[in-house]
CSV table of C-alpha atoms in Angstrom, one decimal:
chain,number,residue,atom,x,y,z
A,1,UNK,CA,99.0,-77.6,-16.2
A,2,UNK,CA,96.7,-80.5,-14.9
A,3,UNK,CA,95.3,-82.6,-17.8
A,4,UNK,CA,91.6,-81.7,-17.4
A,5,UNK,CA,92.5,-78.0,-17.5
A,6,UNK,CA,94.4,-78.7,-20.8
A,7,UNK,CA,91.7,-80.6,-22.3
A,8,UNK,CA,89.3,-77.9,-21.5
A,9,UNK,CA,91.6,-75.4,-23.0
A,10,UNK,CA,91.7,-77.3,-26.1
A,11,UNK,CA,88.3,-77.6,-26.3
A,12,UNK,CA,87.6,-73.8,-25.9
A,13,UNK,CA,90.0,-73.1,-28.7
A,14,UNK,CA,89.1,-75.9,-31.1
A,15,UNK,CA,88.1,-75.1,-34.5
A,16,UNK,CA,84.7,-76.6,-35.6
A,17,UNK,CA,85.1,-79.7,-37.8
A,18,UNK,CA,82.5,-78.2,-40.0
A,19,UNK,CA,84.3,-75.1,-40.7
A,20,UNK,CA,87.5,-77.1,-41.5
A,21,UNK,CA,85.1,-79.4,-43.9
A,22,UNK,CA,84.1,-76.1,-45.5
A,23,UNK,CA,87.5,-74.6,-46.2
A,24,UNK,CA,88.7,-77.9,-47.1
A,25,UNK,CA,86.1,-78.5,-49.7
A,26,UNK,CA,87.0,-74.8,-50.9
A,27,UNK,CA,90.4,-75.6,-51.3
A,28,UNK,CA,89.8,-78.7,-53.0
A,29,UNK,CA,87.4,-77.1,-55.5
A,30,UNK,CA,90.1,-74.4,-56.1
A,31,UNK,CA,92.7,-77.1,-57.0
A,32,UNK,CA,90.0,-78.9,-59.4
A,33,UNK,CA,89.3,-75.7,-61.1
A,34,UNK,CA,93.0,-74.7,-61.3
A,35,UNK,CA,93.6,-78.2,-63.0
A,36,UNK,CA,90.9,-78.3,-65.3
A,37,UNK,CA,92.0,-74.7,-66.3
A,38,UNK,CA,95.5,-75.5,-66.7
A,39,UNK,CA,94.6,-78.6,-68.7
A,40,UNK,CA,92.2,-76.7,-70.9
A,41,UNK,CA,94.8,-73.8,-71.5
A,42,UNK,CA,97.4,-76.7,-72.4
A,43,UNK,CA,94.9,-78.1,-74.6
A,44,UNK,CA,93.9,-74.8,-76.2
A,45,UNK,CA,97.7,-74.0,-76.8
A,46,UNK,CA,98.3,-77.5,-78.5
A,47,UNK,CA,95.3,-76.8,-80.7
A,48,UNK,CA,96.4,-73.4,-81.8
A,49,UNK,CA,100.0,-74.8,-82.8
A,50,UNK,CA,98.2,-77.6,-84.7
A,51,UNK,CA,96.0,-75.2,-86.4
A,52,UNK,CA,98.9,-72.9,-87.3
A,53,UNK,CA,101.0,-75.8,-88.5
A,54,UNK,CA,98.1,-77.3,-90.7
A,55,UNK,CA,97.4,-73.7,-92.0
A,56,UNK,CA,101.1,-73.3,-93.0
A,57,UNK,CA,100.7,-76.8,-94.4
A,58,UNK,CA,98.0,-76.3,-96.6
A,59,UNK,CA,99.7,-72.6,-97.7
A,60,UNK,CA,103.0,-74.7,-98.5
A,61,UNK,CA,100.7,-77.3,-100.5
A,62,UNK,CA,99.3,-74.5,-102.6
A,63,UNK,CA,102.6,-73.1,-103.2
A,64,UNK,CA,103.9,-76.5,-104.5
A,65,UNK,CA,101.1,-77.0,-106.7
A,66,UNK,CA,101.7,-73.2,-108.0
A,67,UNK,CA,105.4,-74.2,-108.6
A,68,UNK,CA,104.5,-77.4,-110.4
A,69,UNK,CA,102.3,-75.1,-112.8
A,70,UNK,CA,104.9,-72.5,-113.4
A,71,UNK,CA,107.2,-75.3,-114.3
A,72,UNK,CA,105.2,-76.6,-117.0
A,73,UNK,CA,104.2,-73.2,-118.2
A,74,UNK,CA,107.8,-72.3,-118.6
A,75,UNK,CA,108.3,-75.8,-120.2
A,76,UNK,CA,105.4,-75.0,-122.7
A,77,UNK,CA,106.5,-71.6,-123.5
A,78,UNK,CA,110.3,-72.7,-124.3
A,79,UNK,CA,109.0,-75.6,-126.4
A,80,UNK,CA,107.0,-73.4,-128.5
A,81,UNK,CA,109.2,-70.4,-128.8
A,82,UNK,CA,112.6,-71.7,-128.0
A,83,UNK,CA,113.3,-68.4,-126.0
A,84,UNK,CA,115.6,-69.2,-123.1
A,85,UNK,CA,113.6,-66.4,-121.2
A,86,UNK,CA,110.6,-69.0,-120.7
A,87,UNK,CA,113.2,-71.4,-118.9
A,88,UNK,CA,113.3,-68.7,-115.9
A,89,UNK,CA,110.1,-69.6,-114.2
A,90,UNK,CA,110.8,-73.3,-114.8
A,91,UNK,CA,114.3,-73.0,-113.1
A,92,UNK,CA,113.0,-71.2,-110.0
A,93,UNK,CA,110.3,-73.6,-109.5
A,94,UNK,CA,112.6,-76.6,-109.8
A,95,UNK,CA,114.8,-74.9,-107.3
A,96,UNK,CA,112.2,-74.3,-104.7
A,97,UNK,CA,110.3,-77.6,-105.3
A,98,UNK,CA,112.3,-79.7,-103.2
A,99,UNK,CA,112.3,-77.2,-100.3
A,100,UNK,CA,108.8,-76.8,-100.4
A,101,UNK,CA,108.4,-80.6,-100.3
A,102,UNK,CA,110.5,-80.9,-97.1
A,103,UNK,CA,108.8,-78.0,-95.7
A,104,UNK,CA,105.3,-79.7,-96.3
A,105,UNK,CA,106.7,-82.8,-94.6
A,106,UNK,CA,107.9,-81.0,-91.7
A,107,UNK,CA,104.6,-79.4,-91.3
A,108,UNK,CA,102.1,-82.4,-92.2
A,109,UNK,CA,100.6,-84.1,-89.0
A,110,UNK,CA,101.7,-87.9,-88.2
A,111,UNK,CA,98.6,-89.1,-90.3
A,112,UNK,CA,99.8,-92.1,-92.3
A,113,UNK,CA,97.3,-91.5,-95.0
A,114,UNK,CA,98.6,-87.8,-95.2
A,115,UNK,CA,102.1,-89.2,-95.2
A,116,UNK,CA,101.5,-91.6,-98.1
A,117,UNK,CA,99.8,-88.9,-100.0
A,118,UNK,CA,103.0,-86.7,-99.7
A,119,UNK,CA,105.2,-89.6,-100.7
A,120,UNK,CA,103.2,-90.2,-103.9
A,121,UNK,CA,103.0,-86.3,-104.8
A,122,UNK,CA,106.9,-86.2,-104.4
A,123,UNK,CA,107.3,-89.4,-106.3
A,124,UNK,CA,104.9,-87.9,-109.3
A,125,UNK,CA,106.6,-84.6,-108.9
A,126,UNK,CA,110.1,-86.1,-109.6
A,127,UNK,CA,108.7,-88.0,-112.4
A,128,UNK,CA,107.3,-84.8,-114.0
A,129,UNK,CA,110.3,-82.7,-113.6
A,130,UNK,CA,112.0,-85.5,-115.3
A,131,UNK,CA,109.6,-85.4,-118.2
A,132,UNK,CA,110.0,-81.8,-118.3
A,133,UNK,CA,113.7,-81.6,-118.6
A,134,UNK,CA,113.7,-84.5,-121.2
A,135,UNK,CA,111.6,-82.4,-123.5
A,136,UNK,CA,113.4,-79.2,-122.9
A,137,UNK,CA,116.7,-81.1,-123.7
A,138,UNK,CA,115.3,-82.4,-126.7
A,139,UNK,CA,114.3,-78.7,-127.8
A,140,UNK,CA,117.5,-77.4,-126.8
A,141,UNK,CA,119.5,-80.2,-129.0
A,142,UNK,CA,117.1,-79.1,-131.9
A,143,UNK,CA,114.8,-81.9,-132.1
A,144,UNK,CA,111.6,-80.3,-131.8
A,145,UNK,CA,109.6,-83.1,-133.3
A,146,UNK,CA,110.8,-85.5,-131.0
A,147,UNK,CA,110.0,-83.3,-128.0
A,148,UNK,CA,106.5,-82.6,-129.1
A,149,UNK,CA,105.9,-86.2,-129.8
A,150,UNK,CA,106.9,-86.9,-126.2
A,151,UNK,CA,104.4,-84.2,-125.0
A,152,UNK,CA,101.6,-85.8,-127.2
A,153,UNK,CA,101.9,-89.0,-125.4
A,154,UNK,CA,100.3,-87.2,-122.3
A,155,UNK,CA,102.8,-88.5,-119.9
A,156,UNK,CA,103.0,-85.0,-118.3
A,157,UNK,CA,99.5,-84.3,-118.7
A,158,UNK,CA,98.7,-87.6,-116.9
A,159,UNK,CA,101.2,-86.7,-114.2
A,160,UNK,CA,99.8,-83.4,-113.4
A,161,UNK,CA,96.1,-84.5,-113.5
A,162,UNK,CA,97.4,-87.2,-110.7
A,163,UNK,CA,99.3,-84.5,-108.8
A,164,UNK,CA,96.1,-82.3,-108.7
A,165,UNK,CA,94.2,-85.4,-107.7
A,166,UNK,CA,96.6,-86.0,-104.7
A,167,UNK,CA,97.0,-82.4,-103.8
A,168,UNK,CA,93.4,-82.0,-103.6
A,169,UNK,CA,92.8,-85.0,-101.7
A,170,UNK,CA,95.7,-83.9,-99.2
A,171,UNK,CA,94.3,-80.4,-99.0
A,172,UNK,CA,90.9,-81.8,-98.2
A,173,UNK,CA,92.3,-84.0,-95.1
A,174,UNK,CA,94.0,-81.2,-94.0
A,175,UNK,CA,91.1,-78.9,-94.2
A,176,UNK,CA,89.1,-81.6,-92.0
A,177,UNK,CA,92.0,-81.8,-89.6
A,178,UNK,CA,92.0,-77.9,-89.3
A,179,UNK,CA,88.4,-78.2,-88.5
A,180,UNK,CA,88.8,-80.9,-85.9
A,181,UNK,CA,91.6,-78.8,-84.2
A,182,UNK,CA,89.4,-75.7,-84.2
A,183,UNK,CA,86.5,-78.1,-82.6
A,184,UNK,CA,89.0,-79.3,-79.9
A,185,UNK,CA,89.9,-75.7,-79.0
A,186,UNK,CA,86.3,-74.8,-78.9
A,187,UNK,CA,85.4,-77.6,-76.5
A,188,UNK,CA,88.4,-77.0,-74.3
A,189,UNK,CA,87.2,-73.3,-74.1
A,190,UNK,CA,83.9,-74.3,-73.2
A,191,UNK,CA,84.9,-77.0,-70.8
A,192,UNK,CA,87.1,-74.4,-69.0
A,193,UNK,CA,84.0,-71.8,-68.9
A,194,UNK,CA,81.7,-74.4,-67.5
A,195,UNK,CA,84.1,-75.5,-64.8
A,196,UNK,CA,84.8,-72.0,-64.0
A,197,UNK,CA,81.3,-70.8,-63.6
A,198,UNK,CA,80.5,-74.1,-61.7
A,199,UNK,CA,83.4,-73.9,-59.6
A,200,UNK,CA,82.7,-70.3,-58.9
A,201,UNK,CA,79.3,-71.2,-57.8
A,202,UNK,CA,80.5,-74.0,-55.5
A,203,UNK,CA,83.0,-71.6,-54.0
A,204,UNK,CA,80.3,-69.3,-53.4
A,205,UNK,CA,78.1,-71.9,-52.0
A,206,UNK,CA,80.9,-72.9,-49.8
A,207,UNK,CA,81.8,-69.4,-48.6
A,208,UNK,CA,78.3,-68.8,-47.8
A,209,UNK,CA,78.0,-71.8,-45.9
A,210,UNK,CA,81.2,-71.3,-44.2
A,211,UNK,CA,80.0,-68.0,-43.3
A,212,UNK,CA,76.9,-69.3,-41.8
A,213,UNK,CA,78.6,-72.0,-39.8
A,214,UNK,CA,81.1,-69.3,-38.4
A,215,UNK,CA,78.0,-66.9,-37.6
A,216,UNK,CA,76.3,-70.2,-36.0
A,217,UNK,CA,79.6,-70.9,-33.9
A,218,UNK,CA,79.7,-67.0,-33.2
A,219,UNK,CA,76.3,-67.0,-31.7
A,220,UNK,CA,76.6,-70.2,-29.7
A,221,UNK,CA,80.0,-68.7,-28.1
A,222,UNK,CA,78.3,-65.3,-27.4
A,223,UNK,CA,75.2,-67.2,-26.1
A,224,UNK,CA,77.5,-69.3,-23.8
A,225,UNK,CA,79.5,-66.0,-22.8
A,226,UNK,CA,76.3,-64.3,-22.3
A,227,UNK,CA,74.9,-67.2,-19.9
A,228,UNK,CA,78.3,-67.4,-18.2
A,229,UNK,CA,78.3,-63.6,-17.5
A,230,UNK,CA,74.7,-64.0,-16.1
A,231,UNK,CA,75.6,-66.6,-13.8
A,232,UNK,CA,78.8,-64.9,-12.6
A,233,UNK,CA,76.8,-61.6,-11.9
A,234,UNK,CA,74.1,-63.7,-10.0
A,235,UNK,CA,76.8,-65.0,-7.9
A,236,UNK,CA,78.2,-61.7,-7.0
A,237,UNK,CA,74.7,-60.4,-6.0
A,238,UNK,CA,74.4,-63.3,-3.6
A,239,UNK,CA,77.6,-62.8,-1.8
A,240,UNK,CA,78.0,-61.7,1.6
A,241,UNK,CA,75.8,-62.6,4.9
A,242,UNK,CA,72.1,-62.0,3.9
A,243,UNK,CA,68.9,-63.1,5.1
A,244,UNK,CA,67.1,-65.6,2.9
A,245,UNK,CA,64.4,-63.4,2.1
A,246,UNK,CA,66.8,-60.7,0.7
A,247,UNK,CA,68.7,-63.2,-1.2
A,248,UNK,CA,65.6,-64.3,-3.0
A,249,UNK,CA,64.6,-60.8,-3.7
A,250,UNK,CA,68.1,-60.1,-4.8
A,251,UNK,CA,68.2,-63.2,-7.3
A,252,UNK,CA,64.7,-62.1,-8.5
A,253,UNK,CA,65.6,-58.5,-9.2
A,254,UNK,CA,69.0,-59.6,-10.8
A,255,UNK,CA,67.5,-62.2,-13.2
A,256,UNK,CA,64.5,-59.9,-14.0
A,257,UNK,CA,67.1,-57.0,-15.0
A,258,UNK,CA,69.6,-59.1,-16.6
A,259,UNK,CA,66.8,-60.9,-18.9
A,260,UNK,CA,65.1,-57.7,-19.4
A,261,UNK,CA,61.7,-59.0,-18.1
A,262,UNK,CA,58.7,-56.8,-17.2
A,263,UNK,CA,57.5,-58.3,-14.4
A,264,UNK,CA,58.7,-61.2,-11.8
A,265,UNK,CA,57.8,-63.1,-8.6
A,266,UNK,CA,59.5,-65.3,-6.5
A,267,UNK,CA,57.9,-68.2,-4.4
A,268,UNK,CA,59.3,-70.4,-1.7
A,269,UNK,CA,58.2,-73.9,-0.8
A,270,UNK,CA,56.7,-74.1,2.6
A,271,UNK,CA,58.2,-77.2,4.2
A,272,UNK,CA,55.0,-77.4,6.4
A,273,UNK,CA,52.4,-78.0,3.8
A,274,UNK,CA,54.1,-78.0,0.3
A,275,UNK,CA,52.2,-74.7,-0.6
A,276,UNK,CA,54.4,-71.7,-2.3
A,277,UNK,CA,54.7,-68.3,-0.3
A,278,UNK,CA,55.3,-65.2,-2.6
A,279,UNK,CA,58.6,-64.0,-0.9
A,280,UNK,CA,59.2,-61.0,-3.5
A,281,UNK,CA,58.1,-59.3,-6.6
A,282,UNK,CA,59.2,-57.3,-9.5
A,283,UNK,CA,56.7,-54.8,-10.8
A,284,UNK,CA,54.0,-56.6,-9.4
A,285,UNK,CA,50.8,-54.9,-8.1
A,286,UNK,CA,50.6,-54.4,-4.4
A,287,UNK,CA,47.7,-56.8,-3.9
A,288,UNK,CA,49.6,-59.7,-5.6
A,289,UNK,CA,52.6,-59.5,-3.0
A,290,UNK,CA,50.7,-61.4,-0.1
A,291,UNK,CA,49.5,-64.2,-2.7
A,292,UNK,CA,50.0,-67.7,-1.6
A,293,UNK,CA,49.6,-70.8,-3.7
A,294,UNK,CA,48.5,-74.4,-2.5
A,295,UNK,CA,50.6,-77.3,-3.4
A,296,UNK,CA,50.6,-78.0,-7.2
A,297,UNK,CA,48.4,-74.7,-7.8
A,298,UNK,CA,49.2,-72.5,-10.9
A,299,UNK,CA,52.2,-72.5,-13.1
A,300,UNK,CA,54.4,-72.0,-10.3
A,301,UNK,CA,53.2,-75.0,-8.5
A,302,UNK,CA,53.3,-77.2,-12.0
A,303,UNK,CA,57.1,-76.1,-12.0
A,304,UNK,CA,57.4,-77.5,-8.5
A,305,UNK,CA,55.6,-80.9,-9.7
A,306,UNK,CA,57.3,-81.5,-13.0
A,307,UNK,CA,60.7,-80.1,-11.5
A,308,UNK,CA,61.7,-78.8,-14.9
A,309,UNK,CA,61.8,-74.9,-17.0
A,310,UNK,CA,58.1,-74.1,-18.3
A,311,UNK,CA,58.0,-71.6,-21.1
A,312,UNK,CA,54.5,-70.6,-21.6
A,313,UNK,CA,53.7,-68.9,-24.7
A,314,UNK,CA,49.9,-68.3,-24.4
A,315,UNK,CA,49.6,-66.6,-20.9
A,316,UNK,CA,46.2,-66.6,-19.0
A,317,UNK,CA,44.5,-63.3,-18.8
A,318,UNK,CA,45.7,-61.6,-15.5
A,319,UNK,CA,47.9,-64.3,-14.4
A,320,UNK,CA,51.1,-62.3,-13.9
A,321,UNK,CA,50.0,-58.4,-14.5
A,322,UNK,CA,52.7,-55.8,-15.1
A,323,UNK,CA,52.2,-52.7,-13.0
A,324,UNK,CA,53.7,-49.4,-13.4
A,325,UNK,CA,52.4,-45.9,-12.7
A,326,UNK,CA,50.3,-45.5,-15.9
A,327,UNK,CA,48.3,-48.7,-15.4
A,328,UNK,CA,48.8,-52.6,-15.9
A,329,UNK,CA,49.2,-55.0,-18.8
A,330,UNK,CA,49.6,-58.6,-19.3
A,331,UNK,CA,52.9,-60.4,-20.5
A,332,UNK,CA,52.8,-62.1,-23.7
A,333,UNK,CA,55.2,-65.1,-22.4
A,334,UNK,CA,56.2,-66.2,-19.1
A,335,UNK,CA,59.2,-68.3,-17.9
A,336,UNK,CA,59.0,-70.4,-14.6
A,337,UNK,CA,62.0,-71.9,-13.2
A,338,UNK,CA,62.3,-74.1,-10.3
A,339,UNK,CA,65.3,-73.8,-7.9
A,340,UNK,CA,66.3,-77.2,-6.8
A,341,UNK,CA,69.2,-79.0,-5.2
A,342,UNK,CA,69.4,-82.7,-5.1
A,343,UNK,CA,66.2,-83.3,-6.8
A,344,UNK,CA,64.3,-81.2,-4.1
A,345,UNK,CA,62.5,-77.8,-5.3
A,346,UNK,CA,63.2,-75.0,-2.7
A,347,UNK,CA,61.7,-71.9,-4.8
A,348,UNK,CA,60.2,-71.0,-8.1
A,349,UNK,CA,61.0,-67.8,-10.0
A,350,UNK,CA,58.3,-66.8,-12.4
A,351,UNK,CA,59.2,-63.9,-15.2
A,352,UNK,CA,57.0,-62.4,-17.6
A,353,UNK,CA,57.9,-60.9,-21.0
A,354,UNK,CA,56.1,-58.6,-23.4
A,355,UNK,CA,58.2,-60.1,-26.1
A,356,UNK,CA,59.5,-63.5,-27.6
A,357,UNK,CA,62.1,-65.1,-25.0
A,358,UNK,CA,65.0,-66.7,-26.8
A,359,UNK,CA,67.1,-69.6,-26.2
A,360,UNK,CA,69.8,-67.8,-24.3
A,361,UNK,CA,67.5,-67.0,-21.5
A,362,UNK,CA,66.1,-70.5,-21.5
A,363,UNK,CA,69.9,-71.9,-21.1
A,364,UNK,CA,70.6,-69.2,-18.3
A,365,UNK,CA,67.6,-70.1,-16.4
């Protein structure tokens, strides 16, 4: 295939760059929305996991505080009564206390302040348990006075007061952390919503723009096809061995029919004086068929002088009347087209319309 034919084929079936750009922008917007939603979903998942971990840590901290109180309550009951049954809550609290501390460590965030508070809680808890065990051992040995004297030193009370302060401080920090995680979840959800709505509007705009470009390209192609079909039909009408007058009348009738003109007139340039002689009409009154124009006279004469297509929207009254069996009327718009070869005008075709004339008709003429 020759290179020129190949280039024409490529241009004919080439995708408009505006359409490609629109689809590319839509694809990019989709990727951005997907990435933001993925990141937001990931952030929400991390926030939920952190909230669950903090909630469990707070619950574990409450259980730790309750275990310490149970241990102290059991110790006091045993000291006052000497009944071994009171040691049961003490033993249970002591057995689970270390497990609760380990679980609390695992669920506490990486905040150094919280780890420091937890270390202090573990240290003072061990100190409190040693004090409780010492008083219990003294009571078991029968030395109640020594056990009570140790209690009156307020070592255990001071330890419990300090534990309550540390636990309250840690609980407050965990509550603040929980609120921060919740706020992070809300922000991620809000960001995802904004991007989803914004991206949806952008995609809608791009889709509408792409549709508009597609429609415009379709209209351009359809207009080109319509013009090409018109020129092909005109060529077929002019085929054969015909007289010049017959060719002019055929061309006028075909163009008037194809363009749906209500009236038409065809002029040939007189080589002798440069005037215009009417060689044919389409729906013209009989008295206009013998009409002749002087050089430069009327719109047809102006088309010869200017050598360009004239599109007249304000048609002078009775300039090119439309004749029918029911009467006459004047067209709303006129198209006056000079027929030229090598820059020289040989004929003029004038068509009148009772409607606005589109760009396709201009292109064809």
